[in-house]
Amino acid sequence: MGDLELLLPGEADVLVRELCSFPLREMGSGGWNQQHENLEKLNMQAILDATASQGEPIQELLVTHRKIPTLVEELIAVEMWKQKVFPVLCRLEDFKPQNTFPIYMVVSWVPEIWERLERENRGKWQAIAKHQLQHVFSPSEQDLRLQARRWAETYKLDVLEAVAPERHRCAHCSAEASKRCSRCQKEWYCCRECQVKHWVKHGKTCVLAAQGDRAK
C-alpha cells in the first residue's frame, strides 16, 4: 500500500476475511453497521492506493478471499430490504425509532455506489455500449462453441434436477412438459407441435450445445 495509509496491510486482510452476508432481519444491526464501517475503510484505502498508483491490493484481497460474491449478495439484500421490509416497517404503529442512523446507513448505501459508478462513467455510456456490442454481444462462432461447452459442463442435468426438482415447463407455451429435446437434452416441451414451433429460436443453440457435448 502507499505512503498514505488508513489501514495497515495486515488490518486490511483481516477486514476482508471477516466480510460476511447478513440475513434481512439483521440489516441495520450493530454487526451490519460494523461491517459497513469496515467496507468504508477498505473503500477509502483502495482510493488512496489508486491515487498513489500502488496497484489494487484491496481488490486483490477481495478476489483472493473470494469475497466479491459476498459484496454482491449484500447489495441485493439491501435493495430487497428497501423494497420489501422498510415500507412495512414505516406502516407499523409502534415504529418510532429513537435512532434513525442505522436506517440511513442501509438506505443510503446503494445510492452511494450508484452515484460513484455514474460519476466514474459519465459521458462514457455510448462508448461502453459500443464496446459491449463489439466484444460482448457479438461473439464469434468459436466463442459460441466454447460457451456452449462451458454451459454443458456447468449446468449438468443430473445435478440441476437434484438441486431444483421442480416440474419442467414447455419452452414454447410454458405448460407442464414431459418431453425433452433429444439432441441437446436441455429444452423441454409439452408436445411435438410446440417443439417444432420453438425450433426457430432453439435450433442454433441446440446444435452448438450438442457439438459442445460431443467435444468433451
Short mmCIF file of C-alpha atoms in Angstrom, two decimals:
data_model
loop_
_atom_site.label_atom_id
_atom_site.label_comp_id
_atom_site.label_asym_id
_atom_site.label_seq_id
_atom_site.Cartn_x
_atom_site.Cartn_y
_atom_site.Cartn_z
CA MET A 1 0.00 0.00 0.00
CA GLY A 2 1.03 3.62 -0.48
CA ASP A 3 2.50 6.27 1.79
CA LEU A 4 -1.00 7.42 2.73
CA GLU A 5 -2.42 4.53 4.71
CA LEU A 6 -5.72 4.27 6.51
CA LEU A 7 -5.20 0.56 7.09
CA LEU A 8 -2.04 -1.49 7.52
CA PRO A 9 -1.73 -4.46 5.13
CA GLY A 10 -2.46 -6.90 7.92
CA GLU A 11 -5.54 -4.93 9.03
CA ALA A 12 -6.97 -4.86 5.51
CA ASP A 13 -6.50 -8.62 5.22
CA VAL A 14 -8.37 -9.22 8.48
CA LEU A 15 -11.26 -6.92 7.49
CA VAL A 16 -11.65 -8.64 4.12
CA ARG A 17 -11.56 -12.10 5.70
CA GLU A 18 -14.32 -11.12 8.13
CA LEU A 19 -16.75 -9.92 5.44
CA CYS A 20 -19.96 -11.95 5.50
CA SER A 21 -23.57 -11.91 4.34
CA PHE A 22 -26.30 -10.77 6.74
CA PRO A 23 -29.91 -12.01 6.72
CA LEU A 24 -32.55 -9.35 6.08
CA ARG A 25 -33.57 -9.28 9.73
CA GLU A 26 -30.04 -8.11 10.64
CA MET A 27 -29.98 -5.11 8.28
CA GLY A 28 -29.02 -2.03 10.33
CA SER A 29 -27.92 -4.11 13.32
CA GLY A 30 -24.70 -3.49 15.23
CA GLY A 31 -22.87 -6.21 13.35
CA TRP A 32 -24.12 -4.94 9.99
CA ASN A 33 -23.10 -1.37 10.83
CA GLN A 34 -19.64 -2.53 11.91
CA GLN A 35 -19.16 -4.31 8.60
CA HIS A 36 -20.40 -1.24 6.73
CA GLU A 37 -17.80 0.86 8.53
CA ASN A 38 -15.12 -1.70 7.64
CA LEU A 39 -16.19 -1.55 4.00
CA GLU A 40 -15.93 2.23 4.07
CA LYS A 41 -12.37 1.93 5.40
CA LEU A 42 -11.48 -0.60 2.71
CA ASN A 43 -13.01 1.63 0.06
CA MET A 44 -11.09 4.69 1.24
CA GLN A 45 -7.85 2.70 1.38
CA ALA A 46 -8.48 1.49 -2.17
CA ILE A 47 -8.90 5.12 -3.30
CA LEU A 48 -5.66 6.11 -1.56
CA ASP A 49 -3.82 3.22 -3.22
CA ALA A 50 -5.18 4.18 -6.64
CA THR A 51 -4.25 7.83 -6.10
CA ALA A 52 -0.70 6.81 -5.21
CA SER A 53 -0.54 4.38 -8.18
CA GLN A 54 0.07 1.48 -5.80
CA GLY A 55 -1.97 -1.06 -7.72
CA GLU A 56 -5.14 -2.62 -6.34
CA PRO A 57 -4.21 -4.53 -3.15
CA ILE A 58 -7.74 -4.28 -1.70
CA GLN A 59 -9.28 -5.73 -4.84
CA GLU A 60 -6.66 -8.48 -4.83
CA LEU A 61 -7.59 -9.36 -1.24
CA LEU A 62 -11.30 -9.48 -2.15
CA VAL A 63 -10.55 -11.84 -5.04
CA THR A 64 -8.08 -13.96 -3.06
CA HIS A 65 -10.53 -14.50 -0.20
CA ARG A 66 -13.49 -14.90 -2.59
CA LYS A 67 -15.48 -12.04 -1.12
CA ILE A 68 -16.82 -10.49 -4.34
CA PRO A 69 -19.95 -12.73 -4.26
CA THR A 70 -20.48 -11.67 -0.63
CA LEU A 71 -20.48 -7.99 -1.60
CA VAL A 72 -22.87 -8.61 -4.50
CA GLU A 73 -25.23 -10.55 -2.24
CA GLU A 74 -25.17 -7.73 0.31
CA LEU A 75 -26.08 -5.18 -2.35
CA ILE A 76 -29.03 -7.29 -3.47
CA ALA A 77 -30.11 -7.87 0.13
CA VAL A 78 -30.02 -4.13 0.88
CA GLU A 79 -32.12 -3.37 -2.19
CA MET A 80 -34.63 -6.08 -1.20
CA TRP A 81 -34.81 -4.72 2.37
CA LYS A 82 -35.58 -1.25 0.98
CA GLN A 83 -38.35 -2.57 -1.25
CA LYS A 84 -39.91 -5.27 0.94
CA VAL A 85 -39.18 -4.57 4.61
CA PHE A 86 -38.74 -0.81 5.02
CA PRO A 87 -42.24 0.12 3.69
CA VAL A 88 -43.83 -2.38 6.10
CA LEU A 89 -41.70 -1.05 8.94
CA CYS A 90 -42.90 2.50 8.27
CA ARG A 91 -46.55 1.40 8.44
CA LEU A 92 -46.22 -0.17 11.89
CA GLU A 93 -47.94 1.96 14.54
CA ASP A 94 -45.24 1.42 17.14
CA PHE A 95 -42.39 2.23 14.75
CA LYS A 96 -40.91 5.27 16.49
CA PRO A 97 -37.13 4.77 16.32
CA GLN A 98 -35.06 6.81 18.74
CA ASN A 99 -32.05 6.44 16.44
CA THR A 100 -32.61 6.69 12.68
CA PHE A 101 -28.93 6.48 11.76
CA PRO A 102 -29.00 2.69 11.12
CA ILE A 103 -31.87 3.26 8.68
CA TYR A 104 -29.90 5.99 6.95
CA MET A 105 -26.89 3.69 6.64
CA VAL A 106 -28.93 0.97 4.95
CA VAL A 107 -30.97 3.25 2.70
CA SER A 108 -28.01 5.36 1.57
CA TRP A 109 -25.59 2.54 0.78
CA VAL A 110 -26.80 1.53 -2.71
CA PRO A 111 -27.35 5.16 -3.88
CA GLU A 112 -23.77 5.97 -2.87
CA ILE A 113 -22.48 3.15 -5.05
CA TRP A 114 -24.86 4.15 -7.84
CA GLU A 115 -23.65 7.77 -7.71
CA ARG A 116 -19.99 6.72 -7.75
CA LEU A 117 -20.47 4.45 -10.75
CA GLU A 118 -22.48 7.15 -12.52
CA ARG A 119 -19.77 9.72 -11.79
CA GLU A 120 -16.96 7.44 -12.99
CA ASN A 121 -18.76 6.60 -16.24
CA ARG A 122 -20.41 9.94 -17.03
CA GLY A 123 -20.11 10.71 -20.74
CA LYS A 124 -18.99 7.15 -21.48
CA TRP A 125 -22.38 5.42 -21.88
CA GLN A 126 -22.26 5.33 -25.69
CA ALA A 127 -18.64 4.16 -25.69
CA ILE A 128 -19.48 1.42 -23.19
CA ALA A 129 -22.45 0.31 -25.30
CA LYS A 130 -20.33 0.21 -28.47
CA HIS A 131 -17.59 -1.72 -26.66
CA GLN A 132 -20.10 -4.28 -25.38
CA LEU A 133 -21.73 -4.57 -28.79
CA GLN A 134 -18.36 -5.45 -30.30
CA HIS A 135 -16.79 -7.50 -27.54
CA VAL A 136 -19.68 -8.95 -25.51
CA PHE A 137 -22.79 -9.30 -27.62
CA SER A 138 -21.20 -10.22 -30.96
CA PRO A 139 -19.38 -13.47 -30.19
CA SER A 140 -17.68 -15.45 -32.93
CA GLU A 141 -18.72 -18.96 -33.85
CA GLN A 142 -15.76 -20.26 -31.85
CA ASP A 143 -16.78 -18.21 -28.81
CA LEU A 144 -20.30 -19.63 -29.04
CA ARG A 145 -18.95 -23.17 -29.18
CA LEU A 146 -16.71 -22.58 -26.15
CA GLN A 147 -19.62 -21.02 -24.23
CA ALA A 148 -21.88 -23.92 -25.12
CA ARG A 149 -19.24 -26.33 -23.84
CA ARG A 150 -18.87 -24.39 -20.56
CA TRP A 151 -22.65 -24.32 -20.10
CA ALA A 152 -22.79 -28.06 -20.69
CA GLU A 153 -20.12 -28.61 -18.04
CA THR A 154 -21.65 -26.18 -15.55
CA TYR A 155 -25.33 -26.98 -15.87
CA LYS A 156 -25.23 -30.76 -15.75
CA LEU A 157 -28.75 -32.07 -15.97
CA ASP A 158 -28.46 -34.66 -13.22
CA VAL A 159 -27.10 -32.08 -10.78
CA LEU A 160 -29.70 -29.45 -11.70
CA GLU A 161 -32.52 -31.92 -11.32
CA ALA A 162 -31.19 -32.92 -7.90
CA VAL A 163 -30.97 -29.37 -6.53
CA ALA A 164 -34.04 -27.99 -8.34
CA PRO A 165 -36.58 -30.81 -8.68
CA GLU A 166 -39.42 -28.52 -9.76
CA ARG A 167 -41.61 -29.55 -12.66
CA HIS A 168 -40.32 -28.77 -16.12
CA ARG A 169 -42.13 -26.24 -18.31
CA CYS A 170 -42.55 -26.17 -22.06
CA ALA A 171 -40.05 -23.78 -23.67
CA HIS A 172 -42.74 -22.60 -26.10
CA CYS A 173 -46.03 -22.34 -24.19
CA SER A 174 -44.91 -22.77 -20.53
CA ALA A 175 -47.27 -25.69 -19.91
CA GLU A 176 -46.02 -28.62 -17.85
CA ALA A 177 -43.57 -30.56 -20.00
CA SER A 178 -42.70 -34.25 -20.17
CA LYS A 179 -40.57 -34.45 -23.33
CA ARG A 180 -37.00 -33.23 -23.70
CA CYS A 181 -35.10 -32.25 -26.86
CA SER A 182 -33.39 -35.46 -27.93
CA ARG A 183 -30.37 -33.68 -29.44
CA CYS A 184 -29.19 -31.28 -26.71
CA GLN A 185 -31.24 -32.65 -23.79
CA LYS A 186 -31.69 -29.11 -22.43
CA GLU A 187 -35.10 -27.83 -23.57
CA TRP A 188 -38.43 -29.33 -22.51
CA TYR A 189 -41.73 -29.44 -24.41
CA CYS A 190 -45.29 -30.50 -23.73
CA CYS A 191 -45.85 -31.81 -27.26
CA ARG A 192 -44.25 -32.24 -30.66
CA GLU A 193 -46.12 -29.23 -32.07
CA CYS A 194 -44.56 -26.85 -29.53
CA GLN A 195 -41.11 -28.29 -30.20
CA VAL A 196 -41.49 -27.66 -33.94
CA LYS A 197 -42.70 -24.09 -33.39
CA HIS A 198 -39.85 -23.36 -30.99
CA TRP A 199 -37.15 -24.70 -33.32
CA VAL A 200 -36.74 -21.28 -34.97
CA LYS A 201 -35.39 -19.93 -31.66
CA HIS A 202 -33.84 -23.10 -30.30
CA GLY A 203 -32.20 -24.51 -33.41
CA LYS A 204 -28.80 -22.82 -33.42
CA THR A 205 -28.34 -23.10 -29.65
CA CYS A 206 -29.32 -26.75 -29.80
CA VAL A 207 -26.72 -27.59 -32.47
CA LEU A 208 -23.96 -25.73 -30.61
CA ALA A 209 -24.85 -27.37 -27.29
CA ALA A 210 -24.86 -30.82 -28.86
CA GLN A 211 -21.49 -30.14 -30.50
CA GLY A 212 -20.13 -28.94 -27.18
CA ASP A 213 -21.19 -32.19 -25.51
CA ARG A 214 -19.53 -34.27 -28.22
CA ALA A 215 -16.32 -32.24 -27.99
CA LYS A 216 -15.87 -33.01 -24.27
#
